[in-house]
Amino acid sequence: MKLSLATLKAASPSVRTPAYDVARLRAGMVHLGVGAFHRAHQAIFTDDAIEAAGGDWGVVGVSMRQPDVANALSAQDGLYTVETLDEAPSYRVAGAIRATLTLPQDPEAVLAAIADPAAHIVTLTVTEKGYCLAGGTLDLQHPDIVHDLAHPLAPRSAVGALAQGLAARQRHGAPMTIISCDNMVENGARLGRAVHALAERLDPGLAAWIETSIAFPETMVDSIVPATDAASRARVAQALGLTDEASVQREPYGQWVIEDRFAGPRPAWDQVGAQIVADVAPHRRLKLHVLNASHSALAYLGLVRGHEFVHQAMGDAQIRAFLEDLVETELAPGLPGLPVRDYWAKTAHRFANPMVDHRLAQIAQDGGLKLAERVYPVMIANARDGLPIARLGAIVRAWLEHMGAGSPDLDLLPQEIRRDPILRAAILGAAQ
């Protein structure tokens, strides 16, 4: 049998199931980008918050491109299993996702879900490229943005869906909190500027209303969520006693830091481990420049040495020594006032988890965008302050070689780095 509301009672008693009436839960949130990370992270915090404090905080999950995930969830009444990969894997069924839509197929329904006065929060996991940015501002020449300006009622981008959904919401005036959960510096502010810029083109009155009624808090999210594979699905089916076409796997660790800036009510996330703080920046800098930068290093240095997974690359003595030196000589001095060494010790332990088959090829995707957030800022700052940058440069060179099959193409670098002789020398000298 397939997992669904009708079969949930047949699930193995060893699997945790929602401690609330899933069928009676109404939607109070929308999520754009209902992929594996959301289902393993924000949706689990929300599931826990509903169990802890109640409230109609069901999620309308939106697939941004393809309908596969939305269809799989719909066929299971929104239920899915999370496999937590520890020494002894554990399993739980989550019930927070109450409806699913696909933006290209259901644009009117997506806009209506954002406009619904019962919805108080929109969250997003659409990856860095999903924001259609050029630098820190909206790229008005991006094909999706050009389309959204010409066809606002059938948007392709997350920014277009938000702008037009808020236009419909403006008619009843209910405020809303929109939370970016993607790995970008100042993710809330950049998303807010992008939505405002598009709204200004559509309707200056809408842009003015967004400024006063919509909150875009900063956030930082962290949990390793490998792509689900056949082996994980088989383990889930055996543990659950039911088939599940929407299951996800994750590591035990999960962190969500959210700026305390909301335009309305929110789930009791703070009661179940989320951190509601005045300043997200210190948490974000550690995550981006220690964990994420090291992840990129593992990907580009590990793939060329024949490794497939993160834990394999961490077991490579040469790569491990490189990372330890990176942290000690470049990251710790370059991030003063932050507990870099303690944070790295915990991160290294997580990376070495042999149960988590996190593919290096998955991490290596979209390297240009990722390095711009993870590596370039601290590399530029270190060079300015006279601190070492050789290992940071080696990460960049490894990416260039990965992209060029062994022949680095400096044209892939931003001008700020390409034209700086110190930064260029660090990158080109890294292989010597």
XYZ file of C-alpha atoms in Angstrom:
432
model
C 0.000 0.000 0.000
C 1.068 3.603 -0.609
C 1.333 6.121 2.217
C -1.789 8.305 2.511
C -4.237 9.530 5.110
C -6.260 6.377 4.576
C -3.278 4.068 5.173
C -1.431 6.052 7.845
C -2.809 3.880 10.660
C -1.218 0.864 8.976
C 2.269 2.370 9.310
C 4.710 0.527 11.527
C 4.440 1.598 15.195
C 8.219 2.174 15.166
C 7.699 5.155 12.830
C 6.713 8.474 14.379
C 3.487 9.909 12.930
C 1.878 13.341 13.428
C 0.446 13.895 16.910
C -2.363 16.063 15.532
C -5.316 15.545 13.215
C -3.700 16.065 9.828
C -7.018 15.970 7.968
C -8.327 18.955 9.964
C -5.221 21.116 9.561
C -5.817 24.203 7.446
C -3.176 26.124 5.491
C -1.551 29.211 6.952
C 1.665 29.221 4.941
C 2.893 28.964 1.347
C 6.271 27.543 0.375
C 7.897 28.197 -3.008
C 10.277 25.404 -4.012
C 8.856 22.312 -2.320
C 11.982 20.217 -2.870
C 13.834 17.878 -0.559
C 15.441 20.573 1.595
C 12.162 22.202 2.512
C 10.537 18.877 3.296
C 13.475 17.848 5.491
C 13.964 21.214 7.204
C 11.371 24.033 7.406
C 8.422 21.661 7.076
C 9.768 19.579 9.980
C 10.210 22.646 12.196
C 6.615 23.536 11.283
C 5.381 19.990 11.929
C 7.021 20.103 15.360
C 5.584 23.569 16.078
C 2.057 22.395 15.275
C 2.506 19.435 17.608
C 3.888 21.698 20.353
C 1.476 24.609 20.203
C -1.221 23.920 17.607
C -2.451 26.457 15.090
C -3.503 26.252 11.461
C -0.022 26.294 9.998
C -0.456 23.837 7.167
C 1.699 24.515 4.113
C 0.708 24.958 0.476
C 3.819 23.655 -1.291
C 4.624 24.997 -4.760
C 6.856 23.279 -7.314
C 8.434 26.028 -9.393
C 9.130 24.126 -12.627
C 8.274 20.433 -12.874
C 5.190 18.768 -11.353
C 6.874 15.548 -10.201
C 7.235 16.408 -6.502
C 3.846 18.117 -6.289
C 2.166 15.154 -7.940
C 3.913 12.623 -5.690
C 2.870 14.529 -2.575
C -0.671 15.023 -3.828
C -1.058 11.277 -4.414
C -0.109 10.751 -0.747
C -2.373 13.491 0.710
C 0.729 15.573 1.384
C 2.284 12.945 3.673
C 5.903 11.857 3.320
C 8.590 10.166 5.389
C 11.811 11.693 6.677
C 14.710 9.294 7.182
C 17.237 10.662 9.678
C 20.658 9.151 9.006
C 22.354 8.362 12.290
C 24.108 5.250 13.613
C 20.612 3.763 13.755
C 18.362 5.517 11.190
C 15.035 6.828 12.477
C 11.826 7.563 10.591
C 8.911 9.962 10.907
C 5.921 10.854 8.759
C 5.335 14.613 8.376
C 1.892 16.104 7.831
C 2.445 19.874 7.590
C 2.143 20.034 3.781
C -1.570 20.147 3.102
C -1.718 21.004 -0.592
C 0.663 21.122 -3.545
C 0.671 23.163 -6.739
C 2.973 23.584 -9.747
C 3.549 27.179 -10.835
C 3.500 26.688 -14.646
C 0.361 24.557 -14.434
C -1.491 26.384 -11.655
C -0.432 30.061 -11.708
C -3.860 31.355 -10.658
C -3.986 28.953 -7.708
C -0.450 29.903 -6.609
C -1.269 33.618 -6.694
C -4.515 32.957 -4.835
C -2.652 31.014 -2.140
C -0.294 33.971 -1.558
C -3.249 36.383 -1.541
C -5.336 34.271 0.852
C -5.850 36.266 4.097
C -5.538 32.989 6.042
C -1.917 32.718 4.852
C 0.482 34.754 6.994
C 3.884 33.526 5.815
C 5.623 32.591 2.559
C 8.924 30.717 2.745
C 11.267 30.049 -0.177
C 13.965 27.523 -1.110
C 14.571 28.238 -4.798
C 18.439 28.288 -4.761
C 20.500 31.408 -5.389
C 19.741 31.481 -9.117
C 15.994 31.444 -8.464
C 16.071 35.084 -7.354
C 17.024 36.416 -10.822
C 19.553 38.843 -9.379
C 22.376 40.777 -10.960
C 24.653 41.599 -8.052
C 22.358 42.639 -5.235
C 19.495 43.873 -7.394
C 16.844 42.363 -9.642
C 18.066 41.563 -13.147
C 15.396 43.210 -15.275
C 16.924 41.589 -18.375
C 16.596 38.065 -16.987
C 14.329 36.058 -19.337
C 11.985 35.074 -16.503
C 11.636 38.662 -15.303
C 11.066 39.922 -18.853
C 8.330 37.296 -19.152
C 6.796 38.202 -15.783
C 6.600 41.872 -16.685
C 4.820 40.992 -19.929
C 2.609 38.259 -18.400
C 2.207 39.106 -14.690
C -0.716 36.728 -14.152
C 1.345 33.743 -15.355
C 4.719 34.297 -13.635
C 7.710 32.036 -14.088
C 9.912 33.365 -11.291
C 9.524 33.318 -7.531
C 9.869 37.101 -7.507
C 7.100 37.401 -10.123
C 4.804 35.073 -8.184
C 5.361 37.050 -5.009
C 4.814 40.434 -6.642
C 1.578 39.409 -8.338
C 0.343 37.432 -5.322
C 0.929 40.504 -3.164
C -0.910 42.647 -5.711
C -3.974 40.469 -5.134
C -3.351 40.527 -1.383
C -3.243 44.333 -1.356
C -6.985 44.366 -2.056
C -7.724 43.193 1.491
C -4.587 44.708 2.970
C -3.441 41.846 5.215
C 0.283 42.054 6.030
C 2.586 39.123 5.370
C 6.055 37.813 6.269
C 8.179 36.453 3.403
C 11.162 34.365 4.478
C 14.019 33.455 2.154
C 15.656 30.196 3.266
C 18.398 30.161 0.628
C 22.145 30.523 1.163
C 22.661 34.173 0.294
C 24.192 37.034 2.229
C 21.381 39.383 3.327
C 18.842 37.014 1.798
C 15.851 38.836 3.259
C 16.961 42.294 2.182
C 17.890 41.123 -1.321
C 14.591 39.334 -1.791
C 12.746 42.399 -0.535
C 14.578 44.669 -2.970
C 13.886 42.309 -5.852
C 10.145 42.057 -5.115
C 9.933 45.819 -4.642
C 11.757 46.483 -7.922
C 9.385 44.266 -9.883
C 6.345 45.700 -8.104
C 7.534 49.221 -8.944
C 7.458 48.291 -12.636
C 3.997 46.758 -12.314
C 2.359 49.337 -10.023
C 4.118 51.998 -7.927
C 1.219 51.879 -5.470
C 1.851 48.185 -4.907
C 5.536 48.872 -4.257
C 4.632 51.499 -1.645
C 2.246 49.073 0.094
C 4.902 46.329 0.163
C 7.298 48.712 1.921
C 4.851 49.276 4.782
C 3.066 45.920 5.044
C 5.464 43.100 4.100
C 8.405 41.901 6.209
C 11.455 40.189 4.705
C 13.490 38.864 7.664
C 17.027 37.554 7.307
C 17.505 33.838 7.900
C 20.123 31.121 8.035
C 19.283 27.451 7.488
C 21.470 24.411 7.962
C 21.005 20.684 7.533
C 22.632 18.251 5.131
C 19.936 16.779 2.889
C 21.320 14.313 0.334
C 19.278 13.636 -2.770
C 16.886 10.756 -2.155
C 17.932 7.551 -3.895
C 16.532 4.063 -4.420
C 18.382 2.710 -1.377
C 16.792 5.295 0.903
C 13.348 4.653 -0.568
C 13.805 0.926 0.046
C 14.801 1.514 3.686
C 11.779 3.772 4.159
C 9.416 1.186 2.685
C 10.823 -1.508 4.959
C 10.614 0.663 8.093
C 7.211 2.152 7.290
C 5.504 -0.892 5.889
C 4.157 1.320 3.081
C 5.603 2.702 -0.150
C 6.476 6.396 -0.209
C 7.341 8.180 -3.449
C 8.057 11.508 -1.708
C 10.407 10.471 1.112
C 13.539 12.460 1.950
C 16.702 11.739 3.910
C 18.704 14.074 6.139
C 21.385 14.199 8.816
C 20.365 14.522 12.486
C 21.555 18.150 12.759
C 19.213 20.990 11.840
C 19.453 24.733 12.483
C 17.142 27.602 11.571
C 18.003 31.160 12.603
C 15.372 33.822 11.807
C 15.532 37.565 12.338
C 12.859 38.713 14.767
C 10.989 40.774 12.190
C 7.511 39.476 11.423
C 4.505 41.285 9.969
C 1.999 38.976 11.642
C 1.642 35.671 13.500
C 4.012 32.738 13.080
C 4.212 29.099 14.138
C 5.824 28.326 17.492
C 9.139 27.612 15.785
C 11.065 28.995 18.744
C 9.548 26.300 20.982
C 10.997 23.498 18.812
C 14.573 24.632 18.270
C 14.490 27.531 15.813
C 16.417 30.604 16.943
C 14.570 33.938 16.691
C 17.311 36.565 16.986
C 17.969 40.259 16.552
C 20.957 39.728 14.232
C 21.396 36.752 11.901
C 24.710 37.950 10.441
C 27.140 36.107 12.789
C 25.306 32.806 12.294
C 25.166 33.325 8.531
C 28.857 34.202 8.227
C 29.880 31.008 10.018
C 27.596 28.897 7.849
C 28.584 30.462 4.528
C 32.307 30.913 5.022
C 33.110 27.822 7.090
C 30.582 25.081 6.330
C 29.565 26.067 2.794
C 33.075 27.090 1.690
C 34.426 23.773 2.996
C 31.628 21.940 1.202
C 32.686 23.548 -2.079
C 36.315 22.654 -1.385
C 35.354 19.031 -0.750
C 33.394 18.932 -3.999
C 36.027 20.314 -6.347
C 39.045 18.758 -4.648
C 37.282 15.464 -3.991
C 35.794 14.813 -7.413
C 39.136 15.099 -9.159
C 40.579 12.559 -6.707
C 37.859 10.061 -7.526
C 35.594 10.500 -4.505
C 31.821 10.386 -4.837
C 30.533 11.372 -1.398
C 31.417 14.000 1.217
C 32.379 11.450 3.868
C 34.797 9.819 1.409
C 36.511 13.133 0.677
C 36.687 13.853 4.414
C 38.487 10.533 4.854
C 41.168 11.594 2.351
C 44.127 12.667 4.496
C 45.351 15.230 1.946
C 41.971 16.920 1.617
C 41.363 16.832 5.375
C 44.742 18.490 5.976
C 43.883 21.141 3.372
C 40.617 21.945 5.182
C 42.265 22.077 8.608
C 44.884 24.503 7.254
C 42.166 26.550 5.515
C 40.298 26.986 8.784
C 43.360 27.674 10.904
C 45.291 30.067 8.638
C 42.630 31.817 6.533
C 39.087 31.454 7.877
C 39.698 31.909 11.598
C 41.850 35.049 11.099
C 39.446 36.322 8.436
C 36.356 35.979 10.632
C 37.458 37.649 13.887
C 35.115 37.442 16.835
C 33.405 34.282 15.591
C 33.922 30.789 17.102
C 35.363 29.437 13.849
C 37.450 26.596 15.288
C 34.669 25.215 17.503
C 32.175 25.509 14.656
C 34.545 23.713 12.283
C 35.064 20.860 14.751
C 31.302 20.229 14.796
C 31.086 20.647 11.021
C 33.924 18.202 10.377
C 32.154 15.613 12.536
C 28.979 16.085 10.502
C 30.815 15.816 7.189
C 32.425 12.544 8.281
C 29.072 10.850 9.039
C 29.343 7.606 7.019
C 25.559 7.200 6.917
C 25.090 10.395 4.873
C 25.805 9.750 1.194
C 25.900 13.407 0.138
C 27.120 13.466 -3.445
C 29.970 15.822 -4.276
C 28.492 16.300 -7.755
C 25.339 17.730 -6.178
C 27.374 20.256 -4.173
C 29.463 21.159 -7.242
C 26.452 22.461 -9.182
C 26.103 26.241 -9.754
C 29.623 26.817 -8.505
C 29.914 30.373 -9.801
C 26.904 31.499 -7.789
C 27.925 29.543 -4.703
C 31.529 30.761 -4.605
C 30.310 34.344 -4.905
C 28.552 33.878 -1.558
C 30.877 31.409 0.167
C 34.465 32.160 -0.853
C 34.917 35.480 -2.644
C 33.861 37.796 0.232
C 36.331 36.421 2.782
C 39.015 36.040 0.108
C 38.686 39.695 -0.896
C 38.633 40.841 2.746
C 41.700 38.765 3.633
C 43.628 40.166 0.675
C 42.678 43.694 1.718
C 43.856 43.042 5.288
C 47.077 41.280 4.306
C 45.914 37.866 5.501
C 46.648 34.560 3.699
C 44.415 33.560 0.756
C 46.318 30.703 -0.926
C 43.859 27.979 0.097
C 40.822 30.078 -0.741
C 42.450 30.650 -4.115
C 42.952 26.899 -4.463
C 39.195 26.341 -4.058
C 38.510 28.828 -6.842
C 41.126 27.229 -9.107
C 39.697 23.775 -8.430
C 36.283 25.058 -9.522
C 37.749 26.605 -12.673
C 39.481 23.328 -13.504
C 36.244 21.446 -12.840
C 34.411 23.741 -15.247
C 37.137 23.651 -17.878
C 38.074 19.971 -17.574
C 41.548 20.862 -16.316
C 42.086 24.186 -18.076
C 41.058 27.146 -15.868
C 39.108 29.846 -17.653
C 39.584 33.125 -15.789
C 36.737 34.680 -17.753
C 34.387 32.785 -15.414
C 35.564 35.006 -12.541
C 33.920 38.327 -11.679
C 35.860 41.383 -12.800
C 36.648 42.420 -9.212
C 38.702 39.262 -8.783
C 39.970 38.869 -12.341
C 41.501 42.356 -12.347
C 43.095 42.194 -8.891
C 46.727 41.006 -9.224
C 46.875 39.614 -5.678
C 43.705 37.584 -6.091
C 44.689 36.388 -9.560
C 48.090 35.284 -8.268
C 46.480 33.330 -5.414
C 44.227 31.510 -7.859
C 46.808 30.826 -10.516
C 49.516 29.999 -7.989
C 47.403 27.510 -6.088
C 48.415 24.640 -8.399
C 52.162 25.326 -8.130
